[in-house]
Coordinates of C-alpha atoms and ligand atoms in Angstrom, one line a residue:
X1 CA 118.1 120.2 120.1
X2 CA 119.8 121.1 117.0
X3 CA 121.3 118.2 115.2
X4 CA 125.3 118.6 114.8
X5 CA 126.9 120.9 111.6
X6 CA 128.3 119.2 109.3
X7 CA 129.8 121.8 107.5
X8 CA 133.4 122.5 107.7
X9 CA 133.8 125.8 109.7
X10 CA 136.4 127.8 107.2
X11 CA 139.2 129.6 108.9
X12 CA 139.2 133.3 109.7
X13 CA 142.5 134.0 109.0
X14 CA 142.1 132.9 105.2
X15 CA 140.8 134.5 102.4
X16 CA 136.8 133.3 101.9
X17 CA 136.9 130.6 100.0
X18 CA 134.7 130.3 96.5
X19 CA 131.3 129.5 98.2
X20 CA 130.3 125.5 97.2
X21 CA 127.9 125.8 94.0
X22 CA 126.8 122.1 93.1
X23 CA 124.0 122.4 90.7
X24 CA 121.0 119.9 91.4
X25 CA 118.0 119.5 90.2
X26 CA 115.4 119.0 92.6
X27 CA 112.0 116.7 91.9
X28 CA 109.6 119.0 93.3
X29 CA 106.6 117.1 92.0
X30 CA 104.4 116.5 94.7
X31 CA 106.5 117.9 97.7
X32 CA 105.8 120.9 99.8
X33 CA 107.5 124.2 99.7
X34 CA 107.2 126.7 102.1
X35 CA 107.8 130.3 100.8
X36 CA 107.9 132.8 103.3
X37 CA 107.2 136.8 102.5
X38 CA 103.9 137.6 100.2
X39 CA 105.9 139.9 97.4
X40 CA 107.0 140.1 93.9
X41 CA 110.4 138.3 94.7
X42 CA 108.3 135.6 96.8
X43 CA 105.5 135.6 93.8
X44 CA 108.1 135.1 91.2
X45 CA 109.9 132.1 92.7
X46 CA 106.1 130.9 93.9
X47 CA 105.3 130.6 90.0
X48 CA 108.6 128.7 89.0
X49 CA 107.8 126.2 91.9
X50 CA 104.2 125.4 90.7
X51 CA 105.4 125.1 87.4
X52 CA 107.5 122.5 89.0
X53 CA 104.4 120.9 90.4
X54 CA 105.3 122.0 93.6
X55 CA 103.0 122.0 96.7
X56 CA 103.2 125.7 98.2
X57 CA 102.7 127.2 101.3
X58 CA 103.2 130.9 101.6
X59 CA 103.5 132.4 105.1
X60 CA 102.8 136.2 105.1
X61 CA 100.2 138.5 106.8
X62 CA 99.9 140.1 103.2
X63 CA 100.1 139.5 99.4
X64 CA 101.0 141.2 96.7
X65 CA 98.3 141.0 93.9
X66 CA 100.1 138.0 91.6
X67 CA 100.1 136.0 94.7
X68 CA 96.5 136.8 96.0
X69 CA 95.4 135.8 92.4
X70 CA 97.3 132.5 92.9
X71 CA 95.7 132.1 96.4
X72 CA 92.5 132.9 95.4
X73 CA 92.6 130.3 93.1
X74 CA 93.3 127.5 95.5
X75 CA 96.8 127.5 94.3
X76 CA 98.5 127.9 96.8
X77 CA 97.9 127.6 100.9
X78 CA 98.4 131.0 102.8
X79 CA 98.8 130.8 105.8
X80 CA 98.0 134.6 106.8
X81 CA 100.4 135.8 109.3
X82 CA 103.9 136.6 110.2
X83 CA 106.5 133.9 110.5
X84 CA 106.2 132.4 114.2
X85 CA 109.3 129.2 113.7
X86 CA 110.5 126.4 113.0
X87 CA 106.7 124.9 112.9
X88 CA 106.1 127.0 109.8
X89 CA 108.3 124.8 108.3
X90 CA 106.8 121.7 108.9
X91 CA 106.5 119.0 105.8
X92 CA 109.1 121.4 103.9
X93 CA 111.5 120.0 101.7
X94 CA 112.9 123.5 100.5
X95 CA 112.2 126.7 102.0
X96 CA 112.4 130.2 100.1
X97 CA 112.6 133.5 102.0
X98 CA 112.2 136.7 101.0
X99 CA 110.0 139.0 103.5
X100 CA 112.2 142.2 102.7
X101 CA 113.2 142.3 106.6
X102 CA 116.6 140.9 106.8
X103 CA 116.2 139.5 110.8
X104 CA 113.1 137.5 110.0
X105 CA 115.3 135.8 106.7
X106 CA 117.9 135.3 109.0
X107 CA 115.6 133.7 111.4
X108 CA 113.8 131.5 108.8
X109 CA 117.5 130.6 107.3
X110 CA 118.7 129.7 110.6
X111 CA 115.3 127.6 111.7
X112 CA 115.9 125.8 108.2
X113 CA 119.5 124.7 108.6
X114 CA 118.6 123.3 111.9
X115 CA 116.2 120.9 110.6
X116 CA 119.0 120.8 107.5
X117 CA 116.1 121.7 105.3
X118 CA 117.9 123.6 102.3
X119 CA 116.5 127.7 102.3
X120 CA 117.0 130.0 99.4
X121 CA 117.4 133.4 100.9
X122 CA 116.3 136.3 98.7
X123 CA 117.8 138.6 100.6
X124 CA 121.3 137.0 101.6
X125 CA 123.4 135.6 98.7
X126 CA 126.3 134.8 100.7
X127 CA 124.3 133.2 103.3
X128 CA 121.7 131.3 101.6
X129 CA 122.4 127.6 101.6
X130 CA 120.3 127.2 98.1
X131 CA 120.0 129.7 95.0
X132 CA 117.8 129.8 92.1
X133 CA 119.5 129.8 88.9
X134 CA 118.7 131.7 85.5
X135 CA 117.1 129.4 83.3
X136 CA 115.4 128.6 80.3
X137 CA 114.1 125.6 79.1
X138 CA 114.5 124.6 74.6
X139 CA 112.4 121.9 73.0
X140 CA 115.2 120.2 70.7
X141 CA 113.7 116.9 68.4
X142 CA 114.8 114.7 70.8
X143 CA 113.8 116.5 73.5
X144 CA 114.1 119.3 76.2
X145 CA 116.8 120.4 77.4
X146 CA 117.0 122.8 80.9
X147 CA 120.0 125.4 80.7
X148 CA 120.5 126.0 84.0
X149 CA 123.5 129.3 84.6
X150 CA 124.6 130.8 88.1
X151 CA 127.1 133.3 88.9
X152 CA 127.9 133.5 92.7
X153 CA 126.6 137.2 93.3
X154 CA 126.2 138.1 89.8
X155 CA 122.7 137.4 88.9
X156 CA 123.1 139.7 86.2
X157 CA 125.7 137.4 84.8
X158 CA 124.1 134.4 85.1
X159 CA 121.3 135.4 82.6
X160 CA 123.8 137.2 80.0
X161 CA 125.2 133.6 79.9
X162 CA 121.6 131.9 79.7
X163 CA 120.4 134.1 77.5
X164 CA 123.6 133.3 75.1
X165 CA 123.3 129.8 75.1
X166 CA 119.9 130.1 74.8
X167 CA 120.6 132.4 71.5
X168 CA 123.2 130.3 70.1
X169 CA 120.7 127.0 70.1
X170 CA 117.9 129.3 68.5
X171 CA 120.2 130.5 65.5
X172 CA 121.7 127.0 65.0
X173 CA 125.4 128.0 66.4
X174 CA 125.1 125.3 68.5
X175 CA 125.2 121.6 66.9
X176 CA 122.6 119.7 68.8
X177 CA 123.5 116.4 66.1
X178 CA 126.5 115.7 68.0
X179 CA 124.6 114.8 70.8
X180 CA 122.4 112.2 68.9
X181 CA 123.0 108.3 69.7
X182 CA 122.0 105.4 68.3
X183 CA 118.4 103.6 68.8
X184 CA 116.7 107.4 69.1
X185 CA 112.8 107.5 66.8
X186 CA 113.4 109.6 63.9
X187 CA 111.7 112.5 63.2
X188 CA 110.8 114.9 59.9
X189 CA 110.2 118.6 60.0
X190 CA 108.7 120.4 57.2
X191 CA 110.2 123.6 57.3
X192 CA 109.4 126.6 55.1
X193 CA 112.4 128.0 54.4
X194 CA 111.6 131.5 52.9
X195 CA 111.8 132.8 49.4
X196 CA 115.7 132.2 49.5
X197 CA 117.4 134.6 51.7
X198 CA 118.8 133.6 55.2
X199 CA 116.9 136.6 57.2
X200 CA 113.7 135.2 56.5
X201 CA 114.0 131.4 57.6
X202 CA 112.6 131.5 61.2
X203 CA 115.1 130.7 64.1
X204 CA 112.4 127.4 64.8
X205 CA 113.9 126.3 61.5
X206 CA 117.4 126.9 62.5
X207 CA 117.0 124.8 65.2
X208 CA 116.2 122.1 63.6
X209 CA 118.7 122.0 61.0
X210 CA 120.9 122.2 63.9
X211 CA 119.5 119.0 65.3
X212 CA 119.2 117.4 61.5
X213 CA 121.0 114.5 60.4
X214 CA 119.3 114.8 56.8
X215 CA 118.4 118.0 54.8
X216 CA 116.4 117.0 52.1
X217 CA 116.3 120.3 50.0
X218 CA 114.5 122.1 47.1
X219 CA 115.8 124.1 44.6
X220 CA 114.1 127.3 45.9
X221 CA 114.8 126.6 49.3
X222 CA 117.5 129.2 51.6
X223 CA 120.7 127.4 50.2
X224 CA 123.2 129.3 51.8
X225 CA 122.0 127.9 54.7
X226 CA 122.4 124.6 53.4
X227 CA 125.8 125.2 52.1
X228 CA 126.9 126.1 56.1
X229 CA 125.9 123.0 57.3
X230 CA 128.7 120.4 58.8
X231 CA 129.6 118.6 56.3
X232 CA 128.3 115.2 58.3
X233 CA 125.0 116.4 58.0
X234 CA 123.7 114.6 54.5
X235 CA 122.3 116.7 52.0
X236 CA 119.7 114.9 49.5
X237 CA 118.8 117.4 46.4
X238 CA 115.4 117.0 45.2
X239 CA 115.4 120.3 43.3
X240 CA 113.2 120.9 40.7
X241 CA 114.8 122.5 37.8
X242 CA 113.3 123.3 34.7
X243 CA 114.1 120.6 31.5
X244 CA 115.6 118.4 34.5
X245 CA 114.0 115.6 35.3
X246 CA 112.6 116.7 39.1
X247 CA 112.5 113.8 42.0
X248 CA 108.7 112.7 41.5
X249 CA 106.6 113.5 45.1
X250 CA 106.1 109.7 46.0
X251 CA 110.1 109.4 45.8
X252 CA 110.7 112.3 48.3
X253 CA 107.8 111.3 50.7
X254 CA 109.7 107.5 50.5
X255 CA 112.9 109.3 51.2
X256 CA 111.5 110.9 54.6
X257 CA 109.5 107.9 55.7
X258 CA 113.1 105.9 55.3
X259 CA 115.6 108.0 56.3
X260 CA 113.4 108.8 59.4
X261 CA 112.7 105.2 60.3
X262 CA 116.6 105.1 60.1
X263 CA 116.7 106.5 63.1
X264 CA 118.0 109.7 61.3
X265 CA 116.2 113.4 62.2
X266 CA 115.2 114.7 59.1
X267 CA 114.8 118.4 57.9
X268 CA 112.5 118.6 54.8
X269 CA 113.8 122.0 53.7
X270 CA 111.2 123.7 51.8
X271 CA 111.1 127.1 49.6
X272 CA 108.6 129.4 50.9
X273 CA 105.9 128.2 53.5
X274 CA 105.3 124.4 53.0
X275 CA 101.9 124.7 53.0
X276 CA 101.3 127.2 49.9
X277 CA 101.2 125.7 46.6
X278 CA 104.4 123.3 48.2
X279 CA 102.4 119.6 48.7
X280 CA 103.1 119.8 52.4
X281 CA 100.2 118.4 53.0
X282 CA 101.0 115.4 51.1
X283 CA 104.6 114.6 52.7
X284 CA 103.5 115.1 55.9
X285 CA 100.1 112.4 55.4
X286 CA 102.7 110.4 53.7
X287 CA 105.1 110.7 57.1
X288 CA 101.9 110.1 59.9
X289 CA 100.8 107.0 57.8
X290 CA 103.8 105.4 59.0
X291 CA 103.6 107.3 62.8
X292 CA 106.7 109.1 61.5
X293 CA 106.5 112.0 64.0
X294 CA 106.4 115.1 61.6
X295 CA 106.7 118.6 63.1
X296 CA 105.7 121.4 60.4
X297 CA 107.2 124.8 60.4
X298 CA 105.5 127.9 58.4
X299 CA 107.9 130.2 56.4
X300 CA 107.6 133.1 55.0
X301 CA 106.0 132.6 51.2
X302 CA 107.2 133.6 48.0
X303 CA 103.4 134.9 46.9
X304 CA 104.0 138.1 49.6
X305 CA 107.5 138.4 50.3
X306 CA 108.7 138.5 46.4
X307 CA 106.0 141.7 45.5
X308 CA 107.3 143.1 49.1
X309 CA 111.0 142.9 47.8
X310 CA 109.7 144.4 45.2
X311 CA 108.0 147.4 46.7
X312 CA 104.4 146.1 45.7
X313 CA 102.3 145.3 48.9
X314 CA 99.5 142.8 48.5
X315 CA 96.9 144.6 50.2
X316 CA 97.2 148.2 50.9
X317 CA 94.7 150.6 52.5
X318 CA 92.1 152.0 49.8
X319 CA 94.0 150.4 47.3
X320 CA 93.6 146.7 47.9
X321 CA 91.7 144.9 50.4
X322 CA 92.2 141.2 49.1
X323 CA 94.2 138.6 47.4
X324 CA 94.4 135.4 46.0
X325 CA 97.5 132.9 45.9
X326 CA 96.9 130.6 42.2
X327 CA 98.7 128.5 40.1
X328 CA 97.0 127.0 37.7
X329 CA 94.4 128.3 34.6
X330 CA 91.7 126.3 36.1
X331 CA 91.2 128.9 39.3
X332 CA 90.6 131.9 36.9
X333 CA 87.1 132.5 36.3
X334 CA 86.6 131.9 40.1
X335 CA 88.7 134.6 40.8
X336 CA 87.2 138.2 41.5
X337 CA 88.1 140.8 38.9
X338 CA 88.4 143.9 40.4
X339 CA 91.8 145.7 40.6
X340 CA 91.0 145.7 44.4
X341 CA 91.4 142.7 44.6
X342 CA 95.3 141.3 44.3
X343 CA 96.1 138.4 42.2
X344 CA 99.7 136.7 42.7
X345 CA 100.1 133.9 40.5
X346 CA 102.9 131.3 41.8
X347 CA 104.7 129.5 38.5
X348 CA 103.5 131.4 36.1
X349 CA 105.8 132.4 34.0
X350 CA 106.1 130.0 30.8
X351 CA 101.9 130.7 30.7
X352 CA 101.7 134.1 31.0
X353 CA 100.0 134.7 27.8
X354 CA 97.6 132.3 28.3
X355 CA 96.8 133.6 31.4
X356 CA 96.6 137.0 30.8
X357 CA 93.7 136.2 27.8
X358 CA 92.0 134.2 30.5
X359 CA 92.4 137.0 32.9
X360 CA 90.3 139.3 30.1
X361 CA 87.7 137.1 29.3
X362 CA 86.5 136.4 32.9
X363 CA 86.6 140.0 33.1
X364 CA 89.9 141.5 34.7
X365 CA 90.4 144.9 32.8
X366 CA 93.4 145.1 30.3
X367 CA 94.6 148.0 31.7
X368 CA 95.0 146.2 34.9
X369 CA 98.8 146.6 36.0
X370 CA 101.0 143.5 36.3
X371 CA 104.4 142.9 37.6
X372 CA 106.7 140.3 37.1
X373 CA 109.4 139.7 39.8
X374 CA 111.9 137.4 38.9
X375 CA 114.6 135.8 41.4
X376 CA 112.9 137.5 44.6
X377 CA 115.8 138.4 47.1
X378 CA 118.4 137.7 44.4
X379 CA 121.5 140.0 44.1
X380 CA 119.8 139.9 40.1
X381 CA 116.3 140.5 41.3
X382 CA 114.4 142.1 38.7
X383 CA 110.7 143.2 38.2
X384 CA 108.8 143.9 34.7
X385 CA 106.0 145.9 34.8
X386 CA 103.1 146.4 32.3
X387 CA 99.2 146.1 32.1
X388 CA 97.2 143.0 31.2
X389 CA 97.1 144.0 27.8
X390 CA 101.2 144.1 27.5
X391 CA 102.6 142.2 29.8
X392 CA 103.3 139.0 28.2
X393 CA 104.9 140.5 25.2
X394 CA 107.2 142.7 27.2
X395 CA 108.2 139.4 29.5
X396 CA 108.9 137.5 26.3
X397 CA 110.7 140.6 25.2
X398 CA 113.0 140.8 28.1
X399 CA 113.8 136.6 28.2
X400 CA 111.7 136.8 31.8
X401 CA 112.3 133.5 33.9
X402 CA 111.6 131.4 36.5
X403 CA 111.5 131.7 39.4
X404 CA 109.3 134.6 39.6
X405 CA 106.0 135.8 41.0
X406 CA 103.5 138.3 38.5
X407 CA 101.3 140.2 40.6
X408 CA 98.3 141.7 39.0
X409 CA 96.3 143.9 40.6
X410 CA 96.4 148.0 41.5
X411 CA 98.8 147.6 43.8
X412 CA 101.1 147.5 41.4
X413 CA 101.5 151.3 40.5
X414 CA 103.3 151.1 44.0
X415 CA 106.3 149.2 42.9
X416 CA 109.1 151.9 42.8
X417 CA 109.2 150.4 38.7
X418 CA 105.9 151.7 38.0
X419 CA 106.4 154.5 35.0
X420 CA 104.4 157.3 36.9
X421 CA 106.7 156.6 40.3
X422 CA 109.5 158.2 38.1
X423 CA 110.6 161.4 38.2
X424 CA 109.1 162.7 35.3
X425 CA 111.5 163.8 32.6
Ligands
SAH501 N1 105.8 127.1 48.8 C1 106.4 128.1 48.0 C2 105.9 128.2 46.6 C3 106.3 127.0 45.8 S1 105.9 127.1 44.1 C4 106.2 129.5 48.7 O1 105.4 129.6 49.7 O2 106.8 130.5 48.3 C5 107.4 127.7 43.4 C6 107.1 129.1 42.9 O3 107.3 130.0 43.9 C7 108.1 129.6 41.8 O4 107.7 129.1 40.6 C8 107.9 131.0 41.9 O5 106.7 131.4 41.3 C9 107.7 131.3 43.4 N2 109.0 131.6 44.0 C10 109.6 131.0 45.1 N3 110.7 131.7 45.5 C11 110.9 132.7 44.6 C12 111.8 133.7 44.5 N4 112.9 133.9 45.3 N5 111.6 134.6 43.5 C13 110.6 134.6 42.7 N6 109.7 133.6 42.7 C14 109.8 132.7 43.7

């Protein structure tokens, strides 16, 4: 009854050949799979074939509890009993086995091949005629992408390797633009890109500069990053720089919307989080008005991270329980006035006295301690420290700059700068 092998019978004399590894990958939309054996190995595989939209059927008198859950929900068919033959197997397209008892995965191998229905075999990895790979699956601009790694008899391997190439797409080592072609959509990401240092730009952001074809930057944003990137990947400066005339908004949201109806995948490289005080909003309304796909990516903003390099944590327990994230005068008398309360003003600097007389006459105290903290993350990162009262002098004093972040507030007095932190004399 069997039908004929095809397989070449090796010779006995000879070493074992290499076994045959042609990676697939296999539809399963749709199409039954028969999984015999009710435990964790069985529930595993079970999972990764109904993520494939695989129809199951699991043949075992019992179940471990992931697969009951699965069962219970109508996920799966179980059909509750030991493995009787080759009728189990009826409708299969792929059989897995894995019952922990080596004859009955023998048996449902060898019932498999004879109606040359492929069978994983948990149990038997120089017998099975199929094998799961390790895998992991990355969302790139242009779409996923399944890595896909086996070792023959060296799981263990297989998923160092996955894992690695997995890693190397997540911190940008791999270059994803060479793979682009002609005719693709564009794309813009806004990507907050941290207060300047490459630690703190997320690894979502490095992927996508490693997919970019365009990096249109800001003066603020990580640019040692910027500086590493592959010198065909075009770099449009729209930094704002003080008595410089800065690239007005409407140009730079023009220069997405373009570039990306070029065909071109465009970073938007931002400093900070794009959304705080950084008209994110704005570029990526400006981007969807044209059905510019626009994917936004939070970073890590100046208004905490700058007082945390710092020492000076915006809230802290029975200190501070609050904050607020301004700009402008106009927010001031809104603001509460407690020193409980944390103020972090975001370009500030050229105002500050002005601000701080505001800051009095809605009611802050003038003993209130301020810090300034210029060039967060900066090998010349420096902080000023004072009260409302004095801190504007002392800034002016010193030739204080931007960038910087002034924090008001009590948590102030635990910056490391603060006079009673020091050793006394
Ligand atoms: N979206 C940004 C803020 C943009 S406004 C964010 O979330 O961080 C620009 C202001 O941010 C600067 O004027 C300064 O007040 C502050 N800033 C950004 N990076 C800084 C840094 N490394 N050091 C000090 N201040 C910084």
């Amino acid at each position: 009854m069997s039908p004929p092998k095809t397989r070449a019978a090796g010779s006995s004399n000879q070493p074992a050949a290499p076994k045959a590894a042609l990676p697939v990958v296999l539809d399963l939309g749709g199409r039954l799979v028969v999984a015999v054996g009710g435990g964790p190995v069985s529930a595993r595989r079970v999972r990764a074939f109904l993520d494939e939209r695989a129809v199951v059927r699991v043949v075992t008198p019992w179940l471990c509890e992931d697969l009951r859950d699965l069962a219970d929900a109508g996920r799966v068919e179980w059909v509750e009993r030991d493995y009787v033959g080759p009728s189990d197997l009826d409708g299969a397209w792929l059989v897995h086995t894995a019952t922990g008892e080596p004859s009955v995965d023998r048996e449902v191998a060898a019932d498999a091949e004879a109606l040359r229905l492929w069978c994983i075999d948990a149990t038997d990895a120089a017998a099975t005629s199929a094998s799961m790979t390790a895998r992991a699956d990355v969302t790139t601009p242009d779409g996923r992408v399944t890595v896909s790694a086996y070792a023959a008899g060296d799981p263990g391997l297989a998923v160092t390797v996955r894992d690695g190439v997995e890693q190397a797409i997540a911190t940008g080592g791999l270059d994803l633009r060479r793979t682009r072609t002609h005719g693709r959509k564009g794309w813009v990401a806004l990507v907050g890109g941290g207060p300047g240092i490459d630690g703190l730009l997320t690894t979502r952001g490095r992927e996508l500069l490693a997919s970019a074809d365009v990096v249109v930057v800001d003066r603020l944003a990580p640019r040692a990053v910027v500086d590493r990137l592959p010198a065909s990947v075009r770099v449009i400066d729209v930094g704002k720089t003080p008595g410089n005339h800065p690239v007005p908004q409407s140009r730079i949201n023009d220069i997405l919307v373009e570039e990306a109806q070029r065909g071109f995948g465009v970073v938007r490289l931002k400093g900070g989080d794009p959304y705080v005080l950084g008209r994110g909003g704005e570029e990526r309304d400006a981007c969807e008005a044209h059905g510019i796909p626009v994917e936004v990516v939070s970073g890590v903003t100046s208004a905490i991270s700058v007082p945390a390099a710092a020492g000076i944590p915006v809230t802290h327990r029975g200190v501070a329980r609050g904050f607020s994230v301004v700009t402008g005068h106009e927010d001031i008398p809104a603001l509460p006035t407690g020193g409980d309360h944390t103020l972090v003003l975001l370009m500030g600097v050229t105002q500050l006295h002005r601000t701080t007389d505001l800051l009095v006459a809605h009611g802050r105290s003038a003993d209130c301690p301020v810090a300034v903290v210029e060039r967060g993350y900066q090998p010349d990162q420096r902080t000023t420290v004072g009260t409302v009262a004095t801190i504007a002098d002392l800034a002016a004093e010193r030739g204080v700059r931007a960038p910087a972040v002034i924090v008001v507030g009590d948590v102030v007095r635990l910056s490391p700068e603060w006079p009673s932190a020091r050793p006394s004399a």
